[in-house]
Amino acid sequence: MKFVNSYKEKMKKYNEEHKLKYYIDTMGCQMNENDSLKYAGIFESMGFEKGEEDNSNVYLFNTCCVRENAENTLFGRLGMLKNRKLNNEEVYIAIVGCMTQQEHILEKIKKSYRFVDVVLGTSCMSIFPEKLYYAIVDNKKKIEYIDVSNALEEEVPIAYNDKYKASVSIIYGCNNFCSYCIVPYVRGRERSRKPEDIIADVKKLADEGYKEIMLLGQNVNSYGNDFKEKYTFPMLLEELEKIDGIEIIRFMSPHPKDFKDDLIEVIKKSKKIARQIHLPLQSGNTEILKKMNRKYTKEQFIELALKLKEIPDVSLSTDIIVGFPNETEEQFLDTLDVVRKVEFDQIYMFIYSKRTGTVAAKLDDEITYEEKVDRLERLKKLYEETLPKLNEKMVGKVYKVLVEGKSKTNNDLYTGRSSQNKVVIFEADESFVGKVVNVKIDSQHLWYLKGTIIK
Ligand code: SAH
Ligand code: SF4
Ligand code: F3S
C-alpha cells in the first residue's frame, strides 16, 4: 500500500500561520525507532517544526508494551501534559504504536485520559495525517481502535536523525508466538517488503552519503517466507552487498531456529556484513526453551553460536530472560552455562514480565521477584567477568570503524563503532567524521576500546 498524504498541503497552510512544533517520545525497540523517524518525516512534510520536550505543540508517544513498566511511564507523561492543556496552551497528544493495540489500554485512555487527541495502533501511518488534521484544525477527536496491523505501507517519508547510519525495515510482524511475548499480537503477521523496494531505499541512502545500514525485523531471517516465489534473506543480503557506498550492513533480529547454513555462508563471504551478530538466546535450558516455544535446544543453540564464532572476528550479542514462570535454580544454571560457553560480547537482560494475552501468562509462577532480581545480578556479574577477556583479544588488532564524531566523555578524542559494535575512541579530526577507517586497538576499558587510526 502506497502512503499518500492528502492532508499535506492543508496542514502546511495551517502551519504557515501557526508554526506548530512536534515532539516524538519513542519507547521500545529499533522497529519503533524506525517508525518514529517515519512519523517525523510525516510531520515535517506537513510543515511542522521539530521542537523540544517542554515547548512543543503536538506530542506523539510511540509506545511499547513488551514489558510492564512502559505503561506507567506513558500515563505519567500524559498527566504532565494535561496541565498544559488545561492552561489553554495549544497542545495536542497522539498515542501510537504497540501499546494501543491492547484493548485494556484503549479502555483506560477512553475512560481516564479523554484529553488525548489521536490514538492509533501499529502500521497506521496512512491514517495519521487525517486524524492529526482533524484534531488540530477542526478540533474533532475520536479515540478508536483501528486494526490495520496487517498493512504494509510503502513510500512513507522518513526523517533520519543520523548522517551516516540508517535503519531500514525489511519485514514487519512476527509469526513465532514465543509464549512470553506480546509482539505477534500487537504487530500482526509477518509481511516482507518487496526486495526491489528495499534495494531502492538502500541505493537512495547510499547516494545520500550513508555508510551503514541496519536491516530491521522481528525475525529478519524469515524474510521472504510470505512470497510466492523463492526469495530469502541471504539472497537479499547478497543484493545489498553490491550497492556502492554502503560499507557496513547490520541486521536484527535473526531467530536461531531459522539461522541456516546459506546465511552463514553469505556472512562469511561478505565484505560488508558486520562482524557482529545478534543471536537471542532467551534461556539456556531446553525445557524452558520448549515452554517458551523457541524451537531449539540448549545444545543446538551452542552449536550454532560456536559455528558463528568460527567466522574471524565475529562477536555475538544476545537477549536473555530470567525468571520465566517456575524456572528452577538448575534451569537458570543452564543459562549461565551457555553464557560461559558462548561468551557473548553484549547481553540484553530482562526479568520475565507477565503479558496478558500470551500463553505464558497462564502459567503458575512461584518464583519470588527477589529471586528473579538475584538471577539477573548473577548473570550480569558473569557477563562483566567475561567481557574484559573478550576485549583483550581485540588489543593489537586492526578493525574497521565508522567515525561518528567527538567523544562525549573524552572531548579531545573521536568515537565510532567497530564492525563488532564496540565503542572505540581515538585521535582524529573533523575530516574523518562519516568515514570508515582502520583503527588499531591499543587498550580495553570494559565498555570501550582505545585505539589509533592507521593508514
Ligand atoms: N523479535 C526479537 C525481539 C523481540 S522483543 C527477538 O525475537 O529477538 C526484545 C526482547 O524482549 C526479546 O528478545 C526478549 O528477550 C524480551 N522480552 C520479550 N517479551 C518479554 C517478556 N514478557 N518479559 C521479559 N522480556 C521479554
Ligand atoms: Fe517475540 Fe519471539 Fe517474535 Fe521475537 S520472535 S518478536 S521474542 S514472538
Ligand atoms: Fe515494544 Fe512493539 Fe518493539 S512491543 S519491543 S515496540 S515491537
Short mmCIF file of C-alpha atoms and ligand atoms in Angstrom, two decimals:
data_model
loop_
_atom_site.label_atom_id
_atom_site.label_comp_id
_atom_site.label_asym_id
_atom_site.label_seq_id
_atom_site.Cartn_x
_atom_site.Cartn_y
_atom_site.Cartn_z
CA MET A 1 0.00 0.00 0.00
CA LYS A 2 1.47 3.31 -1.08
CA PHE A 3 1.40 6.03 1.55
CA VAL A 4 -0.47 9.07 0.24
CA ASN A 5 -0.84 12.14 2.38
CA SER A 6 -3.87 14.09 1.16
CA TYR A 7 -3.68 16.46 4.11
CA LYS A 8 -0.13 17.62 3.46
CA GLU A 9 -0.94 20.91 1.72
CA LYS A 10 -3.85 21.79 4.00
CA MET A 11 -1.79 21.20 7.13
CA LYS A 12 1.16 23.07 5.67
CA LYS A 13 -1.07 26.06 5.07
CA TYR A 14 -2.26 25.97 8.66
CA ASN A 15 1.31 25.69 9.87
CA GLU A 16 2.43 28.73 7.85
CA GLU A 17 0.42 30.76 10.31
CA HIS A 18 0.53 28.66 13.48
CA LYS A 19 4.07 27.24 13.19
CA LEU A 20 3.31 24.23 15.36
CA LYS A 21 6.17 22.22 16.78
CA TYR A 22 6.23 18.45 17.16
CA TYR A 23 7.92 16.23 19.70
CA ILE A 24 8.18 12.43 19.48
CA ASP A 25 8.71 10.26 22.53
CA THR A 26 9.78 6.77 21.46
CA MET A 27 9.67 3.71 23.66
CA GLY A 28 10.70 0.17 22.81
CA CYS A 29 12.77 -1.44 20.11
CA GLN A 30 14.55 -0.33 16.96
CA MET A 31 11.45 -1.07 14.90
CA ASN A 32 9.66 1.59 16.90
CA GLU A 33 12.59 3.95 16.50
CA ASN A 34 12.40 3.41 12.76
CA ASP A 35 8.65 4.08 12.83
CA SER A 36 9.29 7.28 14.76
CA LEU A 37 11.64 8.50 12.02
CA LYS A 38 8.73 7.99 9.64
CA TYR A 39 6.36 9.92 11.89
CA ALA A 40 8.98 12.68 11.98
CA GLY A 41 9.06 12.57 8.16
CA ILE A 42 5.26 12.92 8.06
CA PHE A 43 5.30 15.86 10.50
CA GLU A 44 7.98 17.63 8.51
CA SER A 45 6.23 17.08 5.20
CA MET A 46 3.21 18.80 6.77
CA GLY A 47 5.18 21.88 7.78
CA PHE A 48 5.68 21.15 11.47
CA GLU A 49 8.97 22.16 13.08
CA LYS A 50 10.90 19.93 15.41
CA GLY A 51 10.50 21.11 19.00
CA GLU A 52 11.75 20.17 22.43
CA GLU A 53 10.04 18.29 25.22
CA ASP A 54 8.97 21.48 27.01
CA ASN A 55 7.99 23.77 24.14
CA SER A 56 6.14 21.67 21.56
CA ASN A 57 2.52 21.63 20.46
CA VAL A 58 1.99 18.12 19.15
CA TYR A 59 3.29 15.30 21.31
CA LEU A 60 3.45 11.86 19.75
CA PHE A 61 4.02 8.89 22.02
CA ASN A 62 5.20 5.86 20.08
CA THR A 63 4.61 3.15 22.64
CA CYS A 64 5.94 -0.30 23.54
CA CYS A 65 4.28 -2.99 25.63
CA VAL A 66 6.86 -5.77 25.58
CA ARG A 67 7.36 -5.38 29.33
CA GLU A 68 5.14 -3.98 32.01
CA ASN A 69 6.90 -0.79 33.15
CA ALA A 70 6.24 1.21 29.95
CA GLU A 71 2.58 1.74 30.87
CA ASN A 72 3.38 3.75 33.98
CA THR A 73 5.88 5.84 32.06
CA LEU A 74 3.29 6.72 29.42
CA PHE A 75 0.49 7.61 31.80
CA GLY A 76 2.87 9.65 33.96
CA ARG A 77 3.89 11.74 30.96
CA LEU A 78 0.29 12.22 29.84
CA GLY A 79 -0.59 13.58 33.26
CA MET A 80 2.06 16.27 32.91
CA LEU A 81 0.77 17.37 29.52
CA LYS A 82 -2.80 17.54 30.77
CA ASN A 83 -1.91 20.61 32.83
CA ARG A 84 -0.67 22.44 29.78
CA LYS A 85 -3.92 21.65 28.01
CA LEU A 86 -5.92 22.87 30.99
CA ASN A 87 -3.94 26.12 30.85
CA ASN A 88 -5.30 26.54 27.33
CA GLU A 89 -1.96 26.10 25.66
CA GLU A 90 -2.13 24.82 22.09
CA VAL A 91 -1.16 21.24 22.91
CA TYR A 92 -2.25 18.05 21.12
CA ILE A 93 -1.48 14.50 22.10
CA ALA A 94 -1.23 11.44 19.87
CA ILE A 95 -0.55 7.91 21.08
CA VAL A 96 0.52 5.32 18.53
CA GLY A 97 2.39 2.02 18.48
CA CYS A 98 2.19 -1.34 20.15
CA MET A 99 0.54 -0.44 23.45
CA THR A 100 -2.61 0.93 21.83
CA GLN A 101 -3.20 -2.43 20.14
CA GLN A 102 -4.20 -3.73 23.55
CA GLU A 103 -7.85 -3.37 24.41
CA HIS A 104 -7.36 -2.62 28.11
CA ILE A 105 -5.09 0.31 27.28
CA LEU A 106 -7.62 1.73 24.88
CA GLU A 107 -10.32 1.42 27.53
CA LYS A 108 -8.11 3.19 30.05
CA ILE A 109 -7.46 6.06 27.65
CA LYS A 110 -11.15 6.37 26.82
CA LYS A 111 -12.10 6.38 30.47
CA SER A 112 -9.41 8.38 32.20
CA TYR A 113 -7.44 10.24 29.52
CA ARG A 114 -10.11 11.78 27.34
CA PHE A 115 -7.90 14.78 26.60
CA VAL A 116 -5.81 12.62 24.25
CA ASP A 117 -6.46 13.68 20.63
CA VAL A 118 -5.34 10.82 18.41
CA VAL A 119 -4.92 7.13 19.18
CA LEU A 120 -3.67 4.71 16.55
CA GLY A 121 -2.12 1.26 16.57
CA THR A 122 0.79 -0.14 14.61
CA SER A 123 1.02 0.13 10.81
CA CYS A 124 -1.42 3.05 10.82
CA MET A 125 0.71 5.75 9.29
CA SER A 126 -1.60 6.21 6.34
CA ILE A 127 -4.39 7.27 8.67
CA PHE A 128 -2.25 9.51 10.85
CA PRO A 129 -2.27 12.72 8.71
CA GLU A 130 -6.05 12.73 8.52
CA LYS A 131 -6.55 12.15 12.26
CA LEU A 132 -3.98 14.80 13.07
CA TYR A 133 -5.52 17.33 10.71
CA TYR A 134 -9.00 16.86 12.14
CA ALA A 135 -7.77 17.02 15.74
CA ILE A 136 -5.88 20.26 15.11
CA VAL A 137 -7.91 22.15 12.55
CA ASP A 138 -11.45 21.01 13.30
CA ASN A 139 -10.89 20.19 16.94
CA LYS A 140 -12.57 16.86 16.31
CA LYS A 141 -11.11 13.98 18.16
CA LYS A 142 -12.06 10.41 18.19
CA ILE A 143 -10.43 7.66 20.18
CA GLU A 144 -10.97 4.47 18.30
CA TYR A 145 -9.44 1.12 17.82
CA ILE A 146 -8.13 0.81 14.32
CA ASP A 147 -6.72 -2.53 13.44
CA VAL A 148 -4.78 -2.38 10.24
CA SER A 149 -1.88 -4.22 11.78
CA ASN A 150 -1.53 -6.30 8.66
CA ALA A 151 -0.91 -3.35 6.37
CA LEU A 152 2.40 -2.88 4.61
CA GLU A 153 2.96 0.79 3.97
CA GLU A 154 5.45 1.96 1.33
CA GLU A 155 6.94 5.34 0.48
CA VAL A 156 6.33 6.91 3.87
CA PRO A 157 8.61 9.98 4.16
CA ILE A 158 11.40 9.34 6.65
CA ALA A 159 13.44 11.92 8.55
CA TYR A 160 16.69 10.21 9.55
CA ASN A 161 18.47 11.74 12.52
CA ASP A 162 21.95 10.49 11.68
CA LYS A 163 24.00 11.38 8.61
CA TYR A 164 25.89 8.15 8.18
CA LYS A 165 23.87 5.33 9.74
CA ALA A 166 20.31 4.46 8.74
CA SER A 167 17.85 1.74 9.65
CA VAL A 168 15.65 0.07 7.05
CA SER A 169 12.70 -2.15 7.99
CA ILE A 170 12.56 -5.22 5.77
CA ILE A 171 9.84 -7.29 7.42
CA TYR A 172 7.00 -6.34 9.74
CA GLY A 173 5.18 -8.50 12.27
CA CYS A 174 6.03 -11.87 13.74
CA ASN A 175 4.66 -15.40 13.37
CA ASN A 176 6.67 -17.06 16.10
CA PHE A 177 4.46 -16.64 19.14
CA CYS A 178 7.14 -17.20 21.73
CA SER A 179 4.95 -17.92 24.74
CA TYR A 180 6.07 -14.90 26.81
CA CYS A 181 5.90 -12.34 24.01
CA ILE A 182 3.19 -9.84 23.14
CA VAL A 183 4.75 -8.69 19.85
CA PRO A 184 2.86 -11.03 17.47
CA TYR A 185 -0.42 -9.83 18.99
CA VAL A 186 0.35 -6.16 18.54
CA ARG A 187 2.37 -6.18 15.32
CA GLY A 188 0.36 -8.72 13.31
CA ARG A 189 1.63 -11.44 10.99
CA GLU A 190 4.87 -11.36 9.03
CA ARG A 191 4.85 -9.13 5.97
CA SER A 192 8.04 -8.89 3.93
CA ARG A 193 8.71 -5.75 1.93
CA LYS A 194 9.46 -6.38 -1.73
CA PRO A 195 13.18 -6.74 -2.41
CA GLU A 196 13.05 -4.02 -5.07
CA ASP A 197 11.57 -1.53 -2.58
CA ILE A 198 14.29 -2.30 -0.02
CA ILE A 199 17.06 -2.15 -2.63
CA ALA A 200 15.74 1.19 -3.93
CA ASP A 201 15.71 2.59 -0.37
CA VAL A 202 19.26 1.44 0.30
CA LYS A 203 20.52 2.81 -3.04
CA LYS A 204 18.98 6.15 -2.21
CA LEU A 205 20.64 6.12 1.22
CA ALA A 206 24.00 5.31 -0.39
CA ASP A 207 23.53 8.25 -2.81
CA GLU A 208 22.83 10.50 0.15
CA GLY A 209 26.14 9.51 1.75
CA TYR A 210 25.03 6.88 4.25
CA LYS A 211 27.73 4.32 5.02
CA GLU A 212 26.00 1.90 7.35
CA ILE A 213 22.56 0.32 7.21
CA MET A 214 20.72 -1.70 9.82
CA LEU A 215 18.09 -4.07 8.41
CA LEU A 216 15.22 -4.46 10.83
CA GLY A 217 12.56 -7.05 11.54
CA GLN A 218 11.24 -9.05 14.49
CA ASN A 219 12.63 -12.08 12.72
CA VAL A 220 14.75 -10.99 9.75
CA ASN A 221 15.67 -14.47 8.65
CA SER A 222 12.10 -15.41 7.93
CA TYR A 223 12.20 -12.62 5.35
CA GLY A 224 10.55 -13.79 2.13
CA ASN A 225 8.63 -16.73 3.64
CA ASP A 226 5.42 -14.97 2.66
CA PHE A 227 6.42 -14.61 -1.02
CA LYS A 228 5.10 -16.96 -3.69
CA GLU A 229 8.43 -17.16 -5.42
CA LYS A 230 11.53 -18.13 -3.52
CA TYR A 231 13.40 -15.09 -2.25
CA THR A 232 15.29 -15.41 1.01
CA PHE A 233 17.08 -13.18 3.49
CA PRO A 234 20.53 -14.37 2.34
CA MET A 235 19.53 -13.51 -1.24
CA LEU A 236 18.56 -10.01 -0.15
CA LEU A 237 21.87 -9.59 1.68
CA GLU A 238 23.77 -10.55 -1.46
CA GLU A 239 21.91 -7.92 -3.47
CA LEU A 240 22.53 -5.22 -0.87
CA GLU A 241 26.22 -6.11 -0.75
CA LYS A 242 26.52 -4.87 -4.35
CA ILE A 243 25.39 -1.34 -3.57
CA ASP A 244 28.35 1.05 -3.82
CA GLY A 245 28.80 3.44 -0.95
CA ILE A 246 27.31 1.22 1.73
CA GLU A 247 30.22 -0.17 3.72
CA ILE A 248 28.63 -1.81 6.74
CA ILE A 249 25.46 -3.91 6.80
CA ARG A 250 23.89 -4.94 10.10
CA PHE A 251 20.65 -6.77 10.82
CA MET A 252 18.47 -7.62 13.78
CA SER A 253 16.98 -9.80 14.99
CA PRO A 254 17.55 -13.20 13.44
CA HIS A 255 15.88 -16.17 15.13
CA PRO A 256 18.27 -19.03 15.95
CA LYS A 257 15.79 -21.62 14.63
CA ASP A 258 15.92 -20.02 11.16
CA PHE A 259 19.68 -19.41 11.08
CA LYS A 260 20.63 -21.80 8.28
CA ASP A 261 23.94 -22.55 6.57
CA ASP A 262 23.13 -20.44 3.50
CA LEU A 263 23.00 -17.36 5.76
CA ILE A 264 26.27 -18.29 7.43
CA GLU A 265 27.91 -18.69 4.01
CA VAL A 266 26.73 -15.27 2.86
CA ILE A 267 28.07 -13.68 6.04
CA LYS A 268 31.42 -15.43 5.63
CA LYS A 269 31.81 -14.27 2.04
CA SER A 270 30.64 -10.73 2.66
CA LYS A 271 32.99 -7.78 3.00
CA LYS A 272 30.24 -5.58 4.34
CA ILE A 273 28.14 -7.58 6.78
CA ALA A 274 29.18 -6.54 10.27
CA ARG A 275 31.21 -8.97 12.30
CA GLN A 276 28.60 -8.79 14.99
CA ILE A 277 25.55 -10.98 15.11
CA HIS A 278 22.63 -10.72 17.48
CA LEU A 279 21.53 -14.22 18.42
CA PRO A 280 18.76 -14.14 21.03
CA LEU A 281 19.14 -16.99 23.50
CA GLN A 282 16.26 -16.18 25.91
CA SER A 283 17.06 -19.22 28.08
CA GLY A 284 19.81 -21.82 28.16
CA ASN A 285 17.58 -24.61 29.38
CA THR A 286 15.91 -26.94 26.89
CA GLU A 287 12.74 -27.42 28.94
CA ILE A 288 12.26 -23.71 29.44
CA LEU A 289 13.00 -23.13 25.75
CA LYS A 290 10.25 -25.60 24.96
CA LYS A 291 7.84 -23.79 27.27
CA MET A 292 8.92 -20.57 25.57
CA ASN A 293 8.12 -22.10 22.16
CA ARG A 294 11.57 -21.20 20.86
CA LYS A 295 12.06 -24.40 18.82
CA TYR A 296 15.72 -25.05 19.61
CA THR A 297 17.55 -26.84 22.40
CA LYS A 298 20.44 -25.78 24.57
CA GLU A 299 22.81 -27.91 22.50
CA GLN A 300 21.54 -26.64 19.16
CA PHE A 301 22.00 -23.06 20.30
CA ILE A 302 25.57 -23.66 21.48
CA GLU A 303 26.43 -25.43 18.23
CA LEU A 304 25.10 -22.55 16.14
CA ALA A 305 26.76 -19.89 18.30
CA LEU A 306 30.15 -21.61 18.16
CA LYS A 307 29.83 -22.06 14.40
CA LEU A 308 29.24 -18.34 14.03
CA LYS A 309 32.18 -17.59 16.29
CA GLU A 310 34.42 -19.51 13.92
CA ILE A 311 33.99 -16.67 11.42
CA PRO A 312 37.05 -14.49 12.04
CA ASP A 313 36.44 -11.50 14.36
CA VAL A 314 32.74 -12.22 14.87
CA SER A 315 31.24 -11.05 18.14
CA LEU A 316 27.85 -12.19 19.40
CA SER A 317 25.18 -10.34 21.30
CA THR A 318 22.05 -11.80 22.81
CA ASP A 319 18.81 -11.31 24.74
CA ILE A 320 18.14 -13.30 27.90
CA ILE A 321 15.04 -13.51 30.07
CA VAL A 322 15.49 -14.63 33.68
CA GLY A 323 12.69 -15.86 35.90
CA PHE A 324 10.35 -17.38 33.32
CA PRO A 325 7.39 -18.87 35.29
CA ASN A 326 8.67 -21.51 37.68
CA GLU A 327 12.20 -21.51 36.25
CA THR A 328 14.18 -23.59 38.74
CA GLU A 329 17.68 -22.83 40.01
CA GLU A 330 19.04 -25.72 37.91
CA GLN A 331 17.33 -24.41 34.81
CA PHE A 332 18.79 -20.96 35.44
CA LEU A 333 22.24 -22.52 35.85
CA ASP A 334 21.86 -23.85 32.29
CA THR A 335 21.53 -20.26 31.10
CA LEU A 336 24.74 -19.35 32.93
CA ASP A 337 26.37 -22.42 31.39
CA VAL A 338 25.51 -21.30 27.85
CA VAL A 339 26.75 -17.78 28.63
CA ARG A 340 30.02 -19.26 29.90
CA LYS A 341 30.46 -21.48 26.83
CA VAL A 342 29.46 -18.99 24.15
CA GLU A 343 30.97 -15.80 25.65
CA PHE A 344 28.69 -13.03 24.37
CA ASP A 345 30.09 -9.56 23.78
CA GLN A 346 26.81 -7.97 24.69
CA ILE A 347 23.81 -9.25 26.65
CA TYR A 348 20.45 -7.52 26.96
CA MET A 349 19.00 -8.97 30.14
CA PHE A 350 15.38 -8.89 31.22
CA ILE A 351 13.35 -10.11 34.14
CA TYR A 352 10.32 -12.02 32.85
CA SER A 353 7.31 -9.75 32.69
CA LYS A 354 3.83 -11.25 32.51
CA ARG A 355 1.94 -10.05 29.43
CA THR A 356 -1.81 -10.54 29.44
CA GLY A 357 -2.99 -12.50 26.42
CA THR A 358 0.18 -14.54 25.97
CA VAL A 359 0.36 -18.28 26.62
CA ALA A 360 2.92 -17.92 29.43
CA ALA A 361 0.64 -15.53 31.31
CA LYS A 362 -1.49 -18.56 32.24
CA LEU A 363 1.40 -20.43 33.86
CA ASP A 364 1.82 -20.64 37.62
CA ASP A 365 4.79 -18.81 38.97
CA GLU A 366 6.11 -19.45 42.45
CA ILE A 367 9.44 -17.72 41.97
CA THR A 368 9.68 -14.55 44.03
CA TYR A 369 10.65 -11.26 42.46
CA GLU A 370 13.69 -11.10 44.75
CA GLU A 371 14.88 -14.42 43.37
CA LYS A 372 14.47 -13.11 39.83
CA VAL A 373 16.45 -9.97 40.64
CA ASP A 374 19.16 -12.13 42.20
CA ARG A 375 19.40 -14.22 39.00
CA LEU A 376 19.67 -11.08 36.92
CA GLU A 377 22.52 -9.86 39.14
CA ARG A 378 24.35 -13.18 38.87
CA LEU A 379 24.00 -13.15 35.09
CA LYS A 380 25.26 -9.58 34.97
CA LYS A 381 28.26 -10.49 37.12
CA LEU A 382 29.21 -13.41 34.89
CA TYR A 383 28.89 -11.24 31.80
CA GLU A 384 31.05 -8.49 33.24
CA GLU A 385 33.70 -11.03 34.19
CA THR A 386 33.83 -12.38 30.63
CA LEU A 387 33.86 -9.06 28.80
CA PRO A 388 37.43 -7.86 29.58
CA LYS A 389 38.76 -11.19 28.36
CA LEU A 390 36.92 -10.81 25.04
CA ASN A 391 38.02 -7.20 24.66
CA GLU A 392 41.61 -8.16 25.46
CA LYS A 393 41.60 -10.43 22.40
CA MET A 394 40.98 -7.38 20.23
CA VAL A 395 44.03 -5.48 21.51
CA GLY A 396 46.79 -5.24 18.88
CA LYS A 397 44.42 -6.00 16.01
CA VAL A 398 43.03 -3.66 13.36
CA TYR A 399 39.27 -3.08 12.93
CA LYS A 400 37.03 -1.11 10.58
CA VAL A 401 35.39 1.80 12.42
CA LEU A 402 32.80 4.30 11.19
CA VAL A 403 33.84 7.64 12.72
CA GLU A 404 30.77 9.22 14.29
CA GLY A 405 32.16 12.41 15.84
CA LYS A 406 33.70 13.75 19.02
CA SER A 407 33.56 11.54 22.07
CA LYS A 408 31.09 12.90 24.62
CA THR A 409 33.06 11.70 27.60
CA ASN A 410 36.52 12.46 26.28
CA ASN A 411 36.31 15.61 24.23
CA ASP A 412 39.84 15.52 22.82
CA LEU A 413 39.14 12.21 21.13
CA TYR A 414 36.79 10.95 18.43
CA THR A 415 34.49 7.97 18.64
CA GLY A 416 32.89 5.35 16.46
CA ARG A 417 31.81 1.74 16.46
CA SER A 418 33.78 -1.14 15.14
CA SER A 419 32.25 -3.73 12.91
CA GLN A 420 31.83 -5.76 16.15
CA ASN A 421 29.67 -2.91 17.50
CA LYS A 422 32.27 -1.97 20.11
CA VAL A 423 32.69 1.68 21.02
CA VAL A 424 36.20 2.75 20.02
CA ILE A 425 37.86 6.10 20.83
CA PHE A 426 40.93 7.50 19.07
CA GLU A 427 42.68 10.69 17.95
CA ALA A 428 41.22 12.19 14.78
CA ASP A 429 39.85 15.45 13.38
CA GLU A 430 36.60 16.61 11.77
CA SER A 431 37.73 15.45 8.31
CA PHE A 432 37.40 11.84 9.46
CA VAL A 433 33.74 12.11 10.51
CA GLY A 434 31.48 9.90 8.40
CA LYS A 435 34.38 7.86 7.05
CA VAL A 436 35.18 4.24 7.66
CA VAL A 437 38.78 3.99 8.91
CA ASN A 438 41.09 1.26 10.17
CA VAL A 439 41.83 1.50 13.86
CA LYS A 440 44.45 -0.50 15.73
CA ILE A 441 43.26 -1.27 19.24
CA ASP A 442 45.73 -0.24 21.96
CA SER A 443 43.81 -0.99 25.16
CA GLN A 444 40.46 -2.15 26.51
CA HIS A 445 38.35 -0.35 29.15
CA LEU A 446 35.34 -2.65 29.63
CA TRP A 447 32.71 -0.52 27.87
CA TYR A 448 35.02 0.92 25.23
CA LEU A 449 38.32 0.36 23.45
CA LYS A 450 41.08 2.88 22.82
CA GLY A 451 42.97 2.82 19.54
CA THR A 452 44.95 4.60 16.84
CA ILE A 453 43.90 5.25 13.25
CA ILE A 454 46.29 3.58 10.83
CA LYS A 455 46.64 4.22 7.13
N1 SAH B 1 12.00 -10.29 17.85
C1 SAH B 1 13.13 -10.08 18.62
C2 SAH B 1 12.94 -9.16 19.82
C3 SAH B 1 11.66 -9.08 20.48
S1 SAH B 1 11.46 -8.10 21.89
C4 SAH B 1 13.66 -11.42 19.02
O1 SAH B 1 12.99 -12.40 18.94
O2 SAH B 1 14.82 -11.44 19.37
C5 SAH B 1 13.05 -7.91 22.57
C6 SAH B 1 13.35 -8.78 23.73
O3 SAH B 1 12.49 -8.51 24.81
C7 SAH B 1 13.20 -10.27 23.50
O4 SAH B 1 14.27 -10.81 22.82
C8 SAH B 1 13.07 -10.79 24.90
O5 SAH B 1 14.33 -11.08 25.44
C9 SAH B 1 12.47 -9.63 25.66
N2 SAH B 1 11.09 -9.92 26.04
C10 SAH B 1 10.04 -10.17 25.23
N3 SAH B 1 8.93 -10.44 25.95
C11 SAH B 1 9.30 -10.37 27.26
C12 SAH B 1 8.62 -10.57 28.49
N4 SAH B 1 7.35 -10.90 28.53
N5 SAH B 1 9.32 -10.42 29.63
C13 SAH B 1 10.63 -10.08 29.60
N6 SAH B 1 11.32 -9.90 28.48
C14 SAH B 1 10.67 -10.03 27.31
FE1 SF4 B 2 8.53 -12.06 20.29
FE2 SF4 B 2 9.53 -14.40 19.67
FE3 SF4 B 2 8.52 -12.87 17.75
FE4 SF4 B 2 10.80 -12.18 18.92
S1 SF4 B 2 10.47 -14.00 17.70
S2 SF4 B 2 9.05 -10.84 18.49
S3 SF4 B 2 10.51 -12.85 21.02
S4 SF4 B 2 7.40 -13.80 19.43
FE1 F3S B 3 7.96 -2.98 22.08
FE2 F3S B 3 6.47 -3.13 19.97
FE3 F3S B 3 9.07 -3.25 19.74
S1 F3S B 3 6.05 -4.08 21.91
S2 F3S B 3 9.73 -4.16 21.65
S3 F3S B 3 7.95 -1.52 20.44
S4 F3S B 3 7.59 -4.34 18.53
#
